[in-house]
mmCIF file of C-alpha atoms in Angstrom:
data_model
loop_
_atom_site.group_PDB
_atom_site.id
_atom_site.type_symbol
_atom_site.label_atom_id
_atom_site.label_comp_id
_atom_site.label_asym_id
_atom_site.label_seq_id
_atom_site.Cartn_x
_atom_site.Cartn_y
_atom_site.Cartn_z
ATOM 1 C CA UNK A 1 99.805 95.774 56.236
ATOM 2 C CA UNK A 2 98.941 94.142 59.575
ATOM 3 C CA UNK A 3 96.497 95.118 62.135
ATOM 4 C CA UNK A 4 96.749 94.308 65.602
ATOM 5 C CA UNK A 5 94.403 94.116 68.206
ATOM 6 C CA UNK A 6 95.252 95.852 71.475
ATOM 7 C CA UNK A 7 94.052 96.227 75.034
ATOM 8 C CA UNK A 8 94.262 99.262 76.599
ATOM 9 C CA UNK A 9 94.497 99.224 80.693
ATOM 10 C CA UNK A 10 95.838 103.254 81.630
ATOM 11 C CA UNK A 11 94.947 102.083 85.292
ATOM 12 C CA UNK A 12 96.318 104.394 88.519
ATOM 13 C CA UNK A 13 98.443 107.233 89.245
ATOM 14 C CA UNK A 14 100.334 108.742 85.569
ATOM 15 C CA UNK A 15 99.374 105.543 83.980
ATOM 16 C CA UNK A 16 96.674 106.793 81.488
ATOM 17 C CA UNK A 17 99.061 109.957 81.320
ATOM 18 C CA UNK A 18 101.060 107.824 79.529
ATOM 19 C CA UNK A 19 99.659 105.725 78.071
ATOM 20 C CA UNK A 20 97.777 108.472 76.008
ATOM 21 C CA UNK A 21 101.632 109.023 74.547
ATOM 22 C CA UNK A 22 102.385 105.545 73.643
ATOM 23 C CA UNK A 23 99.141 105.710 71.766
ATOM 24 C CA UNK A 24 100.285 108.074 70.087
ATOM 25 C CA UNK A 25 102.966 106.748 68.847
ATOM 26 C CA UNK A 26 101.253 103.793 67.693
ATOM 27 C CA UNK A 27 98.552 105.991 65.826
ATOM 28 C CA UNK A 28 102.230 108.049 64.169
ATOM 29 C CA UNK A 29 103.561 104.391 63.233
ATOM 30 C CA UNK A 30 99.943 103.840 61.069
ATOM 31 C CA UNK A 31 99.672 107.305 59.419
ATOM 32 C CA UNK A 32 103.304 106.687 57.894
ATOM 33 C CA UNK A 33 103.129 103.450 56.392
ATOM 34 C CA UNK A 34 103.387 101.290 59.517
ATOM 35 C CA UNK A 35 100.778 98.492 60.842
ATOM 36 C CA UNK A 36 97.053 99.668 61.857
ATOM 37 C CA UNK A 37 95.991 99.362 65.635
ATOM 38 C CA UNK A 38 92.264 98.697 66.792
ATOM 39 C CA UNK A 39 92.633 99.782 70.861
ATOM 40 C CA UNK A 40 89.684 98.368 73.256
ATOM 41 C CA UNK A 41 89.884 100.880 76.722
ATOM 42 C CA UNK A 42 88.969 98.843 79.727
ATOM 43 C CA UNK A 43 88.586 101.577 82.680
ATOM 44 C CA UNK A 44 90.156 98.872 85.375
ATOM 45 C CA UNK A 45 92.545 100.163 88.624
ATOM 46 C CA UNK A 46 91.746 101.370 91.935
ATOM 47 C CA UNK A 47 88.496 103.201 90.620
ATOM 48 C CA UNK A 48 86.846 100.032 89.567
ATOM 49 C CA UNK A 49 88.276 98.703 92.655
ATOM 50 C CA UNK A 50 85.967 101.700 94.559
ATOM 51 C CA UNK A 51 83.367 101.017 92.519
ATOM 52 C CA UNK A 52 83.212 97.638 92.774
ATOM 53 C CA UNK A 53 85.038 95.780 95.019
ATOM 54 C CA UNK A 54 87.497 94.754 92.363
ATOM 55 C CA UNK A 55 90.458 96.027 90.435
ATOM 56 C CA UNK A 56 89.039 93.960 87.140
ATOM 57 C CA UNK A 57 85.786 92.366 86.697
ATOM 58 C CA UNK A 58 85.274 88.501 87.404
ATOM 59 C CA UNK A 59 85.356 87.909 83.795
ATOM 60 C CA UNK A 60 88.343 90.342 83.189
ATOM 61 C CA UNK A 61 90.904 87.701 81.745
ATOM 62 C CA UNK A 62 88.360 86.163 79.159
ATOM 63 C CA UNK A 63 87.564 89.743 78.180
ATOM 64 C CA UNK A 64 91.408 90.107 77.775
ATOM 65 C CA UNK A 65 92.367 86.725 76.056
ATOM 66 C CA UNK A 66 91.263 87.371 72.458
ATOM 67 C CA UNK A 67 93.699 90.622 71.713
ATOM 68 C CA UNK A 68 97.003 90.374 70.444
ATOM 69 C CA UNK A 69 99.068 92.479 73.467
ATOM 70 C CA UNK A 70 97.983 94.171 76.390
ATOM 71 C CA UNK A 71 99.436 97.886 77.091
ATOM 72 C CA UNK A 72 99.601 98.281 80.449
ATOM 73 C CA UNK A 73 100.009 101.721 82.702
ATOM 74 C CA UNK A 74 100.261 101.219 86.378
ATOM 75 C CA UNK A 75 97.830 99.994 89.259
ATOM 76 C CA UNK A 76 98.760 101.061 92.710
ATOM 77 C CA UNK A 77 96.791 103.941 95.339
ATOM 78 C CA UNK A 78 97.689 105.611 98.402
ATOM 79 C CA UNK A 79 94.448 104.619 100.051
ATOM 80 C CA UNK A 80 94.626 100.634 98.922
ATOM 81 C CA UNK A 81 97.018 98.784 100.764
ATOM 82 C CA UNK A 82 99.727 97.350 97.465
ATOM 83 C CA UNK A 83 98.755 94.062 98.130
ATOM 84 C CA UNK A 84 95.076 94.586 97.195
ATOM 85 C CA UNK A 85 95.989 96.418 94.222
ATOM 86 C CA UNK A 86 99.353 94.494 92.692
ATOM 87 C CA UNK A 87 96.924 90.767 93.486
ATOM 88 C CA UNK A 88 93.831 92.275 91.732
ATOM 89 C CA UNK A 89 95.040 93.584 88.781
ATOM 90 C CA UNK A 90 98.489 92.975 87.082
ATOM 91 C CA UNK A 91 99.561 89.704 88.949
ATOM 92 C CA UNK A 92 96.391 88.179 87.970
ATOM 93 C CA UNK A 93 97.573 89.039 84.422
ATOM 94 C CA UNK A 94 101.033 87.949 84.202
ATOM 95 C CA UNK A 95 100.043 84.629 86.000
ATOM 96 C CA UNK A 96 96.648 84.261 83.939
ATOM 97 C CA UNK A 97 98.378 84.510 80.407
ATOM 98 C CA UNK A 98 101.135 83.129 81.679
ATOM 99 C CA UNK A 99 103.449 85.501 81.101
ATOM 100 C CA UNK A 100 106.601 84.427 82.490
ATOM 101 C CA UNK A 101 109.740 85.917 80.814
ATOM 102 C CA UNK A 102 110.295 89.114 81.741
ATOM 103 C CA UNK A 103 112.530 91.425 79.998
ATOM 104 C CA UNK A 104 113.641 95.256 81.382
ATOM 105 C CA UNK A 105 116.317 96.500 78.687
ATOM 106 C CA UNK A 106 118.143 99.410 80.527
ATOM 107 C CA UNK A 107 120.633 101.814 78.753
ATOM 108 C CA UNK A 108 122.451 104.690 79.139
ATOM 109 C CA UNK A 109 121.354 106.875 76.071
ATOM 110 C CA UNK A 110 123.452 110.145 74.533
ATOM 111 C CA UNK A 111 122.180 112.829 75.997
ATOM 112 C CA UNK A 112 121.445 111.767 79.235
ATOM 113 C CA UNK A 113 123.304 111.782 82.420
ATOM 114 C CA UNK A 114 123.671 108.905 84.726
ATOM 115 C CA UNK A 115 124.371 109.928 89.020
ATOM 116 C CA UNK A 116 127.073 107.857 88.578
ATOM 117 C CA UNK A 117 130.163 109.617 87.997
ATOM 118 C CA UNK A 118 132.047 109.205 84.621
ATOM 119 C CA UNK A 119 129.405 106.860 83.093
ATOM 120 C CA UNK A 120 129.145 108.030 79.562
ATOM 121 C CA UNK A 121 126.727 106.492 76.852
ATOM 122 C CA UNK A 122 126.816 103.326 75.652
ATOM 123 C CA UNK A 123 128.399 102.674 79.276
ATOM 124 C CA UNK A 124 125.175 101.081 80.890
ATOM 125 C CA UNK A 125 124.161 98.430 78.079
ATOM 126 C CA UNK A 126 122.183 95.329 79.634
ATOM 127 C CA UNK A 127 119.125 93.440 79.686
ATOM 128 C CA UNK A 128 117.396 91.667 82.809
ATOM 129 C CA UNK A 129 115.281 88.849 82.541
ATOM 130 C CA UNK A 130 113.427 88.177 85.137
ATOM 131 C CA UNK A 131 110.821 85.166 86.374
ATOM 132 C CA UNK A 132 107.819 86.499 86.401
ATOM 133 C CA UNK A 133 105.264 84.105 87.709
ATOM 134 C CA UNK A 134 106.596 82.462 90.431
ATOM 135 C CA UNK A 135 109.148 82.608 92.718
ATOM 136 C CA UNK A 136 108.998 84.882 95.664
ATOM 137 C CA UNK A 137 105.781 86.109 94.427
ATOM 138 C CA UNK A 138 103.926 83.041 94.475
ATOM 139 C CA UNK A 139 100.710 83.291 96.319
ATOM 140 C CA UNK A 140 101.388 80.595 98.703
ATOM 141 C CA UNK A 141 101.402 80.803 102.441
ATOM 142 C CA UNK A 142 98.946 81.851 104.893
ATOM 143 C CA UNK A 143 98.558 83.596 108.484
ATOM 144 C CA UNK A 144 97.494 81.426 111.782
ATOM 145 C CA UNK A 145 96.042 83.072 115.253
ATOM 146 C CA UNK A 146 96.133 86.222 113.649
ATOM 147 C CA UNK A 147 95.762 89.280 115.958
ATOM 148 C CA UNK A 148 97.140 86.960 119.120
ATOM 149 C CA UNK A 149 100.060 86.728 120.449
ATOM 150 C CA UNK A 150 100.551 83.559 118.622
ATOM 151 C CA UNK A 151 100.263 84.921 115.087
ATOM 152 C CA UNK A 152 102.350 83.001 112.769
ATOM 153 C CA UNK A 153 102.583 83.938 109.174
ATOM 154 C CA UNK A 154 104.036 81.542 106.422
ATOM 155 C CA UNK A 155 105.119 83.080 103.254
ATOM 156 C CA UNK A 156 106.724 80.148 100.631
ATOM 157 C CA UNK A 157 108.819 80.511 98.000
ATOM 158 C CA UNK A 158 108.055 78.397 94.819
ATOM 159 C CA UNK A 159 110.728 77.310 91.950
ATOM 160 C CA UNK A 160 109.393 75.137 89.296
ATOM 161 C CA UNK A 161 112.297 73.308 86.812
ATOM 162 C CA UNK A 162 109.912 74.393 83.762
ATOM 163 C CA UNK A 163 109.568 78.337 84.906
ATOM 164 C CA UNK A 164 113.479 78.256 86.120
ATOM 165 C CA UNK A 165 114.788 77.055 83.156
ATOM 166 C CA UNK A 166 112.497 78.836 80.671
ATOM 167 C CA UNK A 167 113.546 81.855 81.880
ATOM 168 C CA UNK A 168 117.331 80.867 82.123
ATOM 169 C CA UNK A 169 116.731 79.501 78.132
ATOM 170 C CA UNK A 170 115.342 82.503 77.434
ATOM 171 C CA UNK A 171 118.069 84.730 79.031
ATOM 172 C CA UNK A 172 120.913 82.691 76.990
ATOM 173 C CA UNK A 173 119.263 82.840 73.645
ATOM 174 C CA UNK A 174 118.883 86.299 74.206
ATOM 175 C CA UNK A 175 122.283 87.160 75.053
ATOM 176 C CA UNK A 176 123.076 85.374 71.311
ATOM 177 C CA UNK A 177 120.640 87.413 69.394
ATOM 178 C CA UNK A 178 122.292 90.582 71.284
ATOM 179 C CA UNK A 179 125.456 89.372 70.614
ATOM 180 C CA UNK A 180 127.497 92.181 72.716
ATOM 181 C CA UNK A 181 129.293 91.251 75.446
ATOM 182 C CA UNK A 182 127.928 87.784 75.277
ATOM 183 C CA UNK A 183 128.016 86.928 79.000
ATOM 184 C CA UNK A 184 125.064 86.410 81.031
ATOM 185 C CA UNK A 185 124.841 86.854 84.736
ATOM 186 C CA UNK A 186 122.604 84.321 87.069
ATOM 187 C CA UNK A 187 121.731 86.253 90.588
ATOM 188 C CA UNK A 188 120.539 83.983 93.793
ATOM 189 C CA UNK A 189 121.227 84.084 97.518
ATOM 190 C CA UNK A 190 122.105 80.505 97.386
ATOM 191 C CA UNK A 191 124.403 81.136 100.248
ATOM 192 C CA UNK A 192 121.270 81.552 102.950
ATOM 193 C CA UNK A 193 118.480 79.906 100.779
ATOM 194 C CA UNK A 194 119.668 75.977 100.776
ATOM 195 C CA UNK A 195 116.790 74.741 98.727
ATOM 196 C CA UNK A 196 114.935 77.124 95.503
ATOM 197 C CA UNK A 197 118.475 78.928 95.183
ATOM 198 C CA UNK A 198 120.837 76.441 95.167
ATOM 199 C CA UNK A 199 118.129 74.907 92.911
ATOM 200 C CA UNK A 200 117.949 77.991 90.661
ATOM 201 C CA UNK A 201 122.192 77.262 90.694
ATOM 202 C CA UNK A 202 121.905 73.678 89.452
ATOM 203 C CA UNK A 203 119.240 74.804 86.713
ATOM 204 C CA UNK A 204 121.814 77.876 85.278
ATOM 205 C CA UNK A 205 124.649 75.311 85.125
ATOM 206 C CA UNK A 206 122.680 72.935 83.061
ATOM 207 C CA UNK A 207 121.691 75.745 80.868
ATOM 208 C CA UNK A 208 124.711 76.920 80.500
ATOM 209 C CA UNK A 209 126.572 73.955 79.002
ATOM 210 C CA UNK A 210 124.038 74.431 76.424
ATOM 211 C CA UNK A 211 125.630 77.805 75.393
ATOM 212 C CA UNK A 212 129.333 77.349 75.726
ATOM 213 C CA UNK A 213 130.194 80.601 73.547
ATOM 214 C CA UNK A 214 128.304 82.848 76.126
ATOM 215 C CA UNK A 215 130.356 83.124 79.239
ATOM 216 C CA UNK A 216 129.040 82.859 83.047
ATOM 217 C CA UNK A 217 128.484 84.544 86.267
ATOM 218 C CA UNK A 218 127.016 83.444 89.176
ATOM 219 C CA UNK A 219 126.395 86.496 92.020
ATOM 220 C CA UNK A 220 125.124 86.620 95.229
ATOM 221 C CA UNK A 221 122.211 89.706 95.263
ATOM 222 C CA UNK A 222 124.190 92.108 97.533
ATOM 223 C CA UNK A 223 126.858 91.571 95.628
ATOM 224 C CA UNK A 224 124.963 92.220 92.549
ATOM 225 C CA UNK A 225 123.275 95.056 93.630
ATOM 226 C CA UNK A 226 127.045 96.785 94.297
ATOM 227 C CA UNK A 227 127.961 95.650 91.516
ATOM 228 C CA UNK A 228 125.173 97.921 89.225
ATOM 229 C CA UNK A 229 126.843 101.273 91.355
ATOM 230 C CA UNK A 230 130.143 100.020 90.659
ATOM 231 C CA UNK A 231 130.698 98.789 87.869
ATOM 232 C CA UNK A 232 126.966 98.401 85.814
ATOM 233 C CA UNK A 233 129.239 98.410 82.406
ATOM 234 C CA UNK A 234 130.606 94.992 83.763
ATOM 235 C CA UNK A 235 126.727 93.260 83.056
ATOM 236 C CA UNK A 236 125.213 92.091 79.977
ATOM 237 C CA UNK A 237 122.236 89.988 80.152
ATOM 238 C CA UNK A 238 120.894 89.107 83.565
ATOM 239 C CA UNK A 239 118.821 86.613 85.165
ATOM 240 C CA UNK A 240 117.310 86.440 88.389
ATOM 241 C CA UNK A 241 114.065 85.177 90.342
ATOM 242 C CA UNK A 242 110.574 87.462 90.442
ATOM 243 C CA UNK A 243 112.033 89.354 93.906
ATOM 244 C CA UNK A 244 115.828 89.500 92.944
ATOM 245 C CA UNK A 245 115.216 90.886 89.065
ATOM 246 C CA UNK A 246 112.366 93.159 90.598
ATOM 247 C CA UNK A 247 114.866 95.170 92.672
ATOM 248 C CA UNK A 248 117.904 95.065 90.308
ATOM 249 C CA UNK A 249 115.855 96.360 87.489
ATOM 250 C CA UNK A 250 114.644 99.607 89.630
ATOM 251 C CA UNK A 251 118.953 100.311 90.203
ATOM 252 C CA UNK A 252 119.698 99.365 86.842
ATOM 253 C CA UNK A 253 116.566 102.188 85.304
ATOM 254 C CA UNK A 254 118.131 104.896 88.122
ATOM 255 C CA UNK A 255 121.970 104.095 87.293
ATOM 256 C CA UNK A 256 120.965 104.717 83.508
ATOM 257 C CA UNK A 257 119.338 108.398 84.328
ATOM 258 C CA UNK A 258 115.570 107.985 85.075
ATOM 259 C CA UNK A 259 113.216 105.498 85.844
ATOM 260 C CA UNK A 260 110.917 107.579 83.223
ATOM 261 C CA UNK A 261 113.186 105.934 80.676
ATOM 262 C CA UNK A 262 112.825 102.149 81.922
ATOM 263 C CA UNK A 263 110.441 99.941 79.630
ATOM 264 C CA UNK A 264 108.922 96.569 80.849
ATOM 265 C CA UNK A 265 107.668 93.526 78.822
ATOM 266 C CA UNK A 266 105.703 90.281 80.278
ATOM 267 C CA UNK A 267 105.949 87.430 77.958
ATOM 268 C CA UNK A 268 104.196 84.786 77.037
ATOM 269 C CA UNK A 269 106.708 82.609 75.086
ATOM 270 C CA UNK A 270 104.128 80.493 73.522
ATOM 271 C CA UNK A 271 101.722 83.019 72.064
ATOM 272 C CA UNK A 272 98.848 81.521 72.829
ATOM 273 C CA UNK A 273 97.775 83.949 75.533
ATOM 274 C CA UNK A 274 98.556 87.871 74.988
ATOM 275 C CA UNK A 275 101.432 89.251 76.084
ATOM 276 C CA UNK A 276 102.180 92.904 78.720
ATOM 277 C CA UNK A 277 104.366 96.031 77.887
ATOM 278 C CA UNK A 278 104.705 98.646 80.296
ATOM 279 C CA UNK A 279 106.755 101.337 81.849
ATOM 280 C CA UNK A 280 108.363 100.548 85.302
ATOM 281 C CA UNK A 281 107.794 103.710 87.034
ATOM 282 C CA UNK A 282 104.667 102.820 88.522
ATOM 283 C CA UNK A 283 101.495 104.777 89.636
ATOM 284 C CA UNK A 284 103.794 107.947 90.726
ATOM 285 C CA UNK A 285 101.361 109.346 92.405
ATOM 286 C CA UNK A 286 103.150 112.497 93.775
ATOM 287 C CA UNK A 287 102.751 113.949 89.908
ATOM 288 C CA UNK A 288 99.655 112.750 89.172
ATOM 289 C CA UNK A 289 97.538 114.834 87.381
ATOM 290 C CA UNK A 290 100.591 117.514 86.966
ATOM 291 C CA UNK A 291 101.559 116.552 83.040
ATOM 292 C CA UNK A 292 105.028 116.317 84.057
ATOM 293 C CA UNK A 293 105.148 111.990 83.910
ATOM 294 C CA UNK A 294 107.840 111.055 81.287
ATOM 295 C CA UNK A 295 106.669 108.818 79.022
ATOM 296 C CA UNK A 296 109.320 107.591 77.179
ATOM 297 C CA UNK A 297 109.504 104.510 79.178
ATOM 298 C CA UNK A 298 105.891 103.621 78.115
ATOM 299 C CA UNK A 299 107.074 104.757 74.479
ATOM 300 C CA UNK A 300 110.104 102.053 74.547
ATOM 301 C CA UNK A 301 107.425 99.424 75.939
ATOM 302 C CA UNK A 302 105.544 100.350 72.886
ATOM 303 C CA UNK A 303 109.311 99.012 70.541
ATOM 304 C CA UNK A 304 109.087 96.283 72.500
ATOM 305 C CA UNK A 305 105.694 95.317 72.193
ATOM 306 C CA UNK A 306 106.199 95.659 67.949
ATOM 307 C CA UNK A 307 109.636 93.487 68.666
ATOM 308 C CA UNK A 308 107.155 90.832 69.771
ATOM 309 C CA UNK A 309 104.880 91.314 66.877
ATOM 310 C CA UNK A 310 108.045 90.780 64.710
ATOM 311 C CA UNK A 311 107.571 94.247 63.805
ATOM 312 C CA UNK A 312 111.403 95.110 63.145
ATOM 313 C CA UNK A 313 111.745 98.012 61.072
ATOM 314 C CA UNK A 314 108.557 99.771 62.872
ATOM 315 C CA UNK A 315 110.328 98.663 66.324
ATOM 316 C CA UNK A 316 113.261 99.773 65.074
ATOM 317 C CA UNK A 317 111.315 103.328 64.594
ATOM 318 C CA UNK A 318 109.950 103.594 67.332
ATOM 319 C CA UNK A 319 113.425 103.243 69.284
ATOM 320 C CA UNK A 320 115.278 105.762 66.980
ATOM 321 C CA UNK A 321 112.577 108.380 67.994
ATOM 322 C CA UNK A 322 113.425 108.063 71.636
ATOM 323 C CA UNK A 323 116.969 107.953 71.180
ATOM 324 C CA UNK A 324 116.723 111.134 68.825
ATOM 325 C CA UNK A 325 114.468 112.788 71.522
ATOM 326 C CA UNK A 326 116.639 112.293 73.986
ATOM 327 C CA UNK A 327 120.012 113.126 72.230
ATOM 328 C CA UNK A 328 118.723 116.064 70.787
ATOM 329 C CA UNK A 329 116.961 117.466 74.248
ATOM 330 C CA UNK A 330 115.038 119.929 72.530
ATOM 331 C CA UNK A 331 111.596 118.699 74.216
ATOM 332 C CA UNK A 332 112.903 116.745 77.607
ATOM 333 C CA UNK A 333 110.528 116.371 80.564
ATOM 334 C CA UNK A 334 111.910 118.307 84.589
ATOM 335 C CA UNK A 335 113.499 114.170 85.111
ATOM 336 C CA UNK A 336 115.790 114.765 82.309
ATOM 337 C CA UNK A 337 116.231 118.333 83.005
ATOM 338 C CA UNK A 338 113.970 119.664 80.626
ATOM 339 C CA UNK A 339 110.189 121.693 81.579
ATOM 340 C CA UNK A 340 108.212 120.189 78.850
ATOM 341 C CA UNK A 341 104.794 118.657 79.561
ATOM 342 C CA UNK A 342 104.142 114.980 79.109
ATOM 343 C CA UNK A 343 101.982 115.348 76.054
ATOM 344 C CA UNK A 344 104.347 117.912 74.553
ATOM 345 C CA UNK A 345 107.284 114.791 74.968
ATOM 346 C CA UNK A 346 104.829 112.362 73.914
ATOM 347 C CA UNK A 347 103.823 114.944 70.417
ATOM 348 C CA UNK A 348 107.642 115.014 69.829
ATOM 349 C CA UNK A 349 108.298 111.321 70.246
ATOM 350 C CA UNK A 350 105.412 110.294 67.559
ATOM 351 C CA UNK A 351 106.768 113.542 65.297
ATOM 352 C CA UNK A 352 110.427 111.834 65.347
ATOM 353 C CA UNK A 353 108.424 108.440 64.584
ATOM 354 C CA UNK A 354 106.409 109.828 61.385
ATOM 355 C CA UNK A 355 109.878 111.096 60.209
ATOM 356 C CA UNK A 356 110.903 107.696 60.583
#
């Protein structure tokens, strides 16, 4: 049987909350017949960051390079400004390893109720892919004359033809493998950004004719973004830029019932650096330290994360538990209605795993 050699960052807020739950799924997966885990804690986040003056020590991505996958919590504190923490921790990472495909499944599972009215399961079904080292979020810019009257600040948008189309590649040969709806949905604001989006435009088209069995959308983002209230059963598999994919992928996790249920993994298509899975939610600080934190989402990062490995039936597993835990509701969390704590979710989760 395999073993695998993970990295364990619980960082701010809920994130070592649960985090604790996805290892115990992992440790359920072993003890039935599944592959072994070694885990390697590094204590990194806005701690360190007090500590030290960083979120993640100098050396941090050497230290990180020789494991298999990285499982990530959250970084983020109400006394760092975001930009300190998201720079000095997880964008380092994703940019580092190269992690540039993105993927944020989102699904509307039996037993759970979306705020949109008359949505029942099955009804919310897609997949966003999302460019995840460029982009908006590229570091590039800069401030001038700052604190004059004459402050200018310069903040650049970068589109590269290899991270555009990889992502667009990767989006289409997803949509195949799913083989659902087979339609995949490009999202730009080409119509007021003349140059990366109309770009991002040209690159989807040549992509496309590629895949002529998968058919095409191109939206604007406010459209898109009415779109997932209106009509979210309308979307398959959708692509967008770092910014664009960011946002859609918080409405798409709230449209399917809880952003406790929305899983995240950073991909390095190559392999040759290790690749991130982790829940969307964030630090959460408000319920911090309250063992209410859902971790389900961190439990479907943990699926996704064997997925990669090529880990099928164990993936498979591990997604049957949550969709038995949540269909069943006999141990649900106060976001899904339910007043269990998050280790008593997390124990149920890796009990539905052993049963396999």
């Amino acid at each position: 049987m395999a073993e695998y050699n993970l990295a364990i960052i619980g960082g701010d807020g809920v994130g070592p909350e649960v985090i604790a739950e996805g290892r115990k799924t992992l440790e359920a997966l072993s003890s039935s017949g599944g592959p072994t885990f070694r885990f390697t804690e590094f204590p990194w986040g806005s701690d360190y960051y007090r500590e030290t003056g960083r979120l993640m020590p100098e050396d941090g991505l050497e230290l990180l390079s020789g494991f298999d996958a990285i499982l990530f919590g959250a970084v983020g504190d109400p006394n760092i400004p975001d930009h300190i923490t998201l720079h000095g921790l997880l964008l380092p990472m994703r940019r580092g390893f190269d992690q540039g495909i993105c993927v944020r499944p989102a699904y509307l599972y039996p037993g759970v109720e979306s705020p949109l009215a008359g949505k029942k399961a099955g009804d919310i079904d897609m997949v966003i892919f999302r460019e995840n080292t460029e982009g908006e979020y590229a570091p590039v810019g800069g401030r001038l004359n700052t604190g004059t009257p004459h402050e200018t600040v310069i903040q650049s948008n970068v589109f590269t033809r290899r991270g555009t189309e990889r992502i667009i590649r990767a989006a289409f040969e997803h949509c195949i493998r799913r083989n659902k709806r087979m339609k995949v949905t490009s999202v730009t604001k080409s119509n007021a950004q003349s140059f990366g989006m109309v770009f991002w435009d040209e690159v989807f088209e040549d992509v496309a004719a590629d895949y002529p069995q998968v058919e095409t959308e191109s939206l604007l983002v406010d459209r898109a973004c009415m779109d997932f209230v209106r009509w979210p059963e309308d979307f398959d598999v959708v692509v967008a830029s770092n910014l664009f994919a960011d946002i859609l992928s918080d409405i798409a996790a709230v449209v399917s019932g809880s952003m406790g249920l929305a899983p995240s993994a950073n991909i390095n298509p190559d392999k040759v650096h290790p690749s991130l899975f982790e829940p969307v939610h964030g630090a959460a600080f408000d319920i911090m330290g309250k063992g209410i934190a859902n971790p389900l989402a961190t439990v479907s990062a943990v699926a996704m994360m064997l997925d990669h490995f090529g880990e099928a039936e164990a993936a498979a597993r591990v997604d049957a538990a949550v969709a038995r835990c949540l269909e069943e509701r006999r141990v649900l969390t106060a976001d899904l209605g339910g007043n269990a704590s998050t280790a008593q979710m997390g124990d149920e989760a890796a009990r539905l795993v052993r049963e396999g």
